CSV table of C-alpha atoms in Angstrom, one decimal:
chain,number,residue,atom,x,y,z
A,1,ASP,CA,101.6,129.4,151.2
A,2,ALA,CA,103.3,132.8,151.0
A,3,ASP,CA,106.1,133.1,148.3
A,4,VAL,CA,108.2,135.1,150.7
A,5,THR,CA,108.1,134.0,154.3
A,6,GLN,CA,109.5,135.8,157.3
A,7,THR,CA,110.0,134.5,160.8
A,8,PRO,CA,109.3,135.5,163.4
A,9,ARG,CA,106.4,137.8,162.6
A,10,ASN,CA,106.7,139.5,166.0
A,11,ARG,CA,109.6,139.7,168.5
A,12,ILE,CA,110.2,141.5,171.7
A,13,THR,CA,113.7,141.6,173.0
A,14,LYS,CA,116.0,143.4,175.3
A,15,THR,CA,118.8,145.8,174.7
A,16,GLY,CA,122.1,143.9,174.0
A,17,LYS,CA,120.5,140.7,172.9
A,18,ARG,CA,121.3,139.0,169.6
A,19,ILE,CA,118.4,138.7,167.2
A,20,MET,CA,118.0,136.9,163.9
A,21,LEU,CA,115.3,137.5,161.4
A,22,GLU,CA,114.9,134.8,158.8
A,23,CYS,CA,113.5,134.9,155.3
A,24,SER,CA,112.9,132.2,152.8
A,25,GLN,CA,111.4,132.4,149.3
A,26,THR,CA,109.9,130.0,146.8
A,27,LYS,CA,109.9,132.4,143.9
A,28,GLY,CA,113.2,131.2,142.6
A,29,HIS,CA,114.6,134.7,142.5
A,30,ASP,CA,118.3,135.3,142.8
A,31,ARG,CA,118.0,138.7,144.4
A,32,MET,CA,117.0,139.3,148.0
A,33,TYR,CA,116.8,142.4,150.2
A,34,TRP,CA,116.2,143.5,153.7
A,35,TYR,CA,114.3,146.8,154.3
A,36,ARG,CA,113.4,148.5,157.4
A,37,GLN,CA,110.1,150.5,157.7
A,38,ASP,CA,109.7,153.4,160.2
A,39,PRO,CA,106.8,155.8,160.3
A,40,GLY,CA,107.5,158.9,158.4
A,41,LEU,CA,110.7,157.5,157.0
A,42,GLY,CA,109.4,155.0,154.5
A,43,LEU,CA,111.4,151.9,153.6
A,44,ARG,CA,115.1,152.0,153.9
A,45,LEU,CA,117.5,149.4,152.4
A,46,ILE,CA,119.7,147.6,155.0
A,47,TYR,CA,121.4,144.9,152.9
A,48,TYR,CA,120.9,143.2,149.5
A,49,SER,CA,122.2,140.1,147.8
A,50,PHE,CA,122.2,139.5,144.1
A,51,ASP,CA,123.3,135.9,144.5
A,52,VAL,CA,124.6,133.6,147.2
A,53,LYS,CA,128.2,134.9,146.9
A,54,ASP,CA,127.2,138.6,146.5
A,55,ILE,CA,126.2,140.6,149.5
A,56,ASN,CA,126.1,144.4,149.6
A,57,LYS,CA,125.4,147.1,152.2
A,58,GLY,CA,122.5,149.3,151.8
A,59,GLU,CA,122.0,152.8,153.2
A,60,ILE,CA,121.6,151.8,156.8
A,61,SER,CA,123.7,148.7,157.4
A,62,ASP,CA,125.4,149.8,160.6
A,63,GLY,CA,124.4,147.5,163.5
A,64,TYR,CA,123.2,144.8,161.2
A,65,SER,CA,124.7,141.8,159.4
A,66,VAL,CA,123.3,139.3,156.9
A,67,SER,CA,123.8,135.7,155.8
A,68,ARG,CA,122.8,134.2,152.5
A,69,GLN,CA,122.6,130.5,153.3
A,70,ALA,CA,121.2,129.5,150.0
A,71,GLN,CA,119.5,131.0,147.0
A,72,ALA,CA,116.2,130.8,148.9
A,73,LYS,CA,117.3,132.0,152.3
A,74,PHE,CA,118.5,135.3,153.5
A,75,SER,CA,118.9,136.1,157.3
A,76,LEU,CA,119.3,139.5,159.0
A,77,SER,CA,121.1,139.6,162.4
A,78,LEU,CA,121.3,142.3,165.0
A,79,GLU,CA,124.4,141.4,167.0
A,80,SER,CA,123.5,143.6,170.0
A,81,ALA,CA,120.0,145.0,169.7
A,82,ILE,CA,119.4,148.6,170.7
A,83,PRO,CA,116.0,150.4,171.1
A,84,ASN,CA,116.3,152.5,168.0
A,85,GLN,CA,116.3,149.3,166.0
A,86,THR,CA,112.7,148.9,166.9
A,87,ALA,CA,111.0,148.8,163.6
A,88,LEU,CA,109.1,146.7,161.0
A,89,TYR,CA,111.5,144.7,158.9
A,90,PHE,CA,110.8,143.4,155.4
A,91,CYS,CA,112.5,140.9,153.3
A,92,ALA,CA,112.0,141.1,149.5
A,93,THR,CA,113.0,139.4,146.4
A,94,SER,CA,113.2,140.4,142.7
A,95,ASP,CA,113.9,139.0,139.3
A,96,PRO,CA,116.5,141.0,137.4
A,97,LEU,CA,114.9,143.2,134.8
A,98,LYS,CA,117.4,142.7,132.0
A,99,ARG,CA,119.1,139.5,132.7
A,100,THR,CA,116.2,137.1,132.8
A,101,GLY,CA,113.4,139.2,131.4
A,102,GLY,CA,111.9,139.8,134.8
A,103,THR,CA,110.0,142.9,135.6
A,104,GLY,CA,112.3,144.2,138.4
A,105,GLU,CA,109.3,144.1,140.7
A,106,LEU,CA,110.0,143.6,144.4
A,107,PHE,CA,108.0,140.9,146.2
A,108,PHE,CA,107.8,141.5,149.9
A,109,GLY,CA,107.1,139.2,152.8
A,110,GLU,CA,104.6,140.2,155.4
A,111,GLY,CA,107.1,141.7,157.7
A,112,SER,CA,108.8,141.1,161.1
A,113,ARG,CA,107.9,143.5,163.8
A,114,LEU,CA,110.8,143.9,166.2
A,115,THR,CA,110.6,145.7,169.6
A,116,VAL,CA,113.8,146.3,171.5
A,117,LEU,CA,113.2,147.3,175.1
B,1,GLN,CA,119.5,162.2,153.0
B,2,GLN,CA,116.1,161.5,151.6
B,3,GLN,CA,116.5,161.3,147.8
B,4,VAL,CA,112.8,160.9,147.2
B,5,LYS,CA,110.4,163.2,149.0
B,6,GLN,CA,106.7,162.3,149.3
B,7,SER,CA,103.7,164.3,150.3
B,8,PRO,CA,101.3,164.5,152.0
B,9,GLN,CA,102.1,162.3,154.9
B,10,SER,CA,98.4,161.5,155.3
B,11,LEU,CA,95.3,162.1,153.1
B,12,ILE,CA,91.6,161.7,153.8
B,13,VAL,CA,89.3,161.5,150.8
B,14,GLN,CA,85.6,160.9,150.4
B,15,LYS,CA,84.4,157.9,148.4
B,16,GLY,CA,84.3,158.9,144.7
B,17,GLY,CA,86.8,161.6,145.1
B,18,ILE,CA,90.3,161.9,143.6
B,19,SER,CA,93.4,161.1,145.7
B,20,ILE,CA,96.6,162.7,144.7
B,21,ILE,CA,100.0,161.9,146.1
B,22,ASN,CA,103.2,163.7,145.0
B,23,CYS,CA,106.8,162.7,144.9
B,24,ALA,CA,110.0,164.7,144.1
B,25,TYR,CA,113.4,163.2,143.4
B,26,GLU,CA,116.9,164.6,143.3
B,27,ASN,CA,119.0,162.0,141.5
B,28,THR,CA,118.7,162.6,137.8
B,29,ALA,CA,120.1,159.1,137.2
B,30,PHE,CA,116.8,157.6,138.4
B,31,ASP,CA,114.9,156.1,135.5
B,32,TYR,CA,112.3,153.8,137.0
B,33,PHE,CA,109.5,155.1,139.2
B,34,PRO,CA,107.1,152.5,140.8
B,35,TRP,CA,104.4,153.0,143.3
B,36,TYR,CA,103.8,150.4,146.0
B,37,GLN,CA,100.6,149.9,148.0
B,38,GLN,CA,100.6,148.5,151.5
B,39,PHE,CA,97.6,147.2,153.5
B,40,PRO,CA,97.8,146.9,157.3
B,41,GLY,CA,99.7,143.8,158.3
B,42,LYS,CA,101.0,143.1,154.8
B,43,GLY,CA,104.1,143.9,152.8
B,44,PRO,CA,104.1,146.5,150.1
B,45,ALA,CA,103.0,145.3,146.6
B,46,LEU,CA,103.7,146.9,143.3
B,47,LEU,CA,100.7,149.0,142.1
B,48,ILE,CA,101.9,150.8,139.0
B,49,ALA,CA,105.3,152.0,137.5
B,50,ILE,CA,106.6,154.4,134.9
B,51,ARG,CA,109.8,155.1,133.0
B,52,PRO,CA,110.7,158.7,132.1
B,53,ASP,CA,110.2,158.2,128.4
B,54,VAL,CA,106.5,158.8,128.9
B,55,SER,CA,104.6,161.5,130.8
B,56,GLU,CA,101.7,159.5,131.9
B,57,LYS,CA,100.7,155.9,132.5
B,58,LYS,CA,97.2,154.7,133.4
B,59,GLU,CA,96.0,151.4,134.8
B,60,GLY,CA,92.3,151.4,135.6
B,61,ARG,CA,91.6,154.0,138.2
B,62,PHE,CA,95.3,154.6,138.9
B,63,THR,CA,97.4,157.0,136.9
B,64,ILE,CA,101.1,158.1,137.2
B,65,SER,CA,101.9,161.6,135.9
B,66,PHE,CA,105.6,162.2,135.4
B,67,ASN,CA,107.4,165.6,134.9
B,68,LYS,CA,111.0,165.0,134.1
B,69,SER,CA,112.1,168.6,134.0
B,70,ALA,CA,110.6,169.3,137.4
B,71,LYS,CA,111.8,165.9,138.7
B,72,GLN,CA,108.4,165.1,140.1
B,73,PHE,CA,105.9,162.4,139.7
B,74,SER,CA,102.5,161.8,141.2
B,75,LEU,CA,99.9,159.1,141.7
B,76,HIS,CA,96.2,159.9,141.0
B,77,ILE,CA,93.5,157.6,142.2
B,78,MET,CA,90.2,158.3,140.4
B,79,ASP,CA,86.9,157.4,142.0
B,80,SER,CA,88.6,156.5,145.2
B,81,GLN,CA,87.0,153.6,147.1
B,82,PRO,CA,87.2,152.6,150.8
B,83,GLY,CA,89.2,149.5,149.6
B,84,ASP,CA,91.9,151.9,148.4
B,85,SER,CA,92.6,152.9,152.0
B,86,ALA,CA,96.3,151.9,152.5
B,87,THR,CA,99.7,153.3,152.7
B,88,TYR,CA,101.3,154.3,149.4
B,89,PHE,CA,105.0,154.5,148.7
B,90,CYS,CA,106.6,156.1,145.7
B,91,ALA,CA,110.1,154.9,144.8
B,92,ALA,CA,112.9,155.3,142.3
B,93,SER,CA,115.9,153.4,141.1
B,94,SER,CA,118.7,153.9,138.7
B,95,PRO,CA,120.5,151.5,136.4
B,96,GLY,CA,124.2,150.8,136.6
B,97,GLY,CA,124.8,147.2,135.7
B,98,THR,CA,122.0,146.1,138.1
B,99,SER,CA,118.3,145.7,137.9
B,100,TYR,CA,115.5,147.9,139.3
B,101,GLY,CA,115.3,146.1,142.6
B,102,LYS,CA,117.5,148.5,144.5
B,103,LEU,CA,114.8,151.1,145.3
B,104,THR,CA,114.9,154.4,147.1
B,105,PHE,CA,111.5,154.9,148.7
B,106,GLY,CA,109.6,158.0,149.7
B,107,GLN,CA,108.2,158.5,153.2
B,108,GLY,CA,104.8,157.0,152.5
B,109,THR,CA,101.3,158.4,152.5
B,110,ILE,CA,98.5,157.0,154.6
B,111,LEU,CA,95.3,157.2,152.5
B,112,THR,CA,91.9,156.9,154.1
B,113,VAL,CA,88.8,156.9,151.9
B,114,HIS,CA,85.6,157.5,153.8
B,115,PRO,CA,82.4,155.8,152.6
C-alpha cells in the first residue's frame, strides 16, 4: 500500500460545486502539504500543516480551504469550484530536518486530477 | 512571482548523451536545493539534493552543480537512458525555524531520452 494515499484519483465536476480531496498517510510524519501542479508552472504550495493544530496558507490559497482531522489526515476543499482550478493536486508529507533528524524530504501521493467544467 | 526559474521546458536527448537542466533563484536566503523526478501518473520523488556549502554533489549518473555567486544550480544526467525519461523539478527552500519541506519549485522540464 502507498504511504501517502489520495482520493479520489480523478474527479470531474461542474462550476460552483463543492469538492473535497482527501489525503491520508502511514509514514507517521507531522508535516503535510497540498500542492497544485499546472503545466509550465511547476508545483505551487496551497496549504501546509506542521501539526494538527497548525495550518498555514501557501502561495496560492485563495479559493481553497483545508482541514487536518488527525495527524494522518489532511483534506483540501474547494468551496465553489471554478474552471481555473482544473489541475493535478498533490498531497505530501515530510519529516522535519532538525527536530527529529529527518531528511526534510517530501513524500508525495500519486495525485488527484480535478477537472472543473 | 516565480522565485525559481527552470530551463529548458523540454529536452530531447539520445541514449548515452548528457542531459542538462538549469535553475536560477532569486532569494539569497535559500539554502537547500533538491531535484525531484516525476514519472507519468506518479508523484514527484526526491532524486538528489545539495546545500550551498559545496559546489557539486554526485550520486551515480546524477550530478548537481551549484554556483552560489550566480544563484544558479543545474542537474547533469550522464549516460542518459530511456528510463530517465520523466519530468524533473528543481526546488529551493530556506530555514527560518522550520524544516526544508516548504519548497519553492521550478516550472519543470520534460526529459525524453530516445533509444
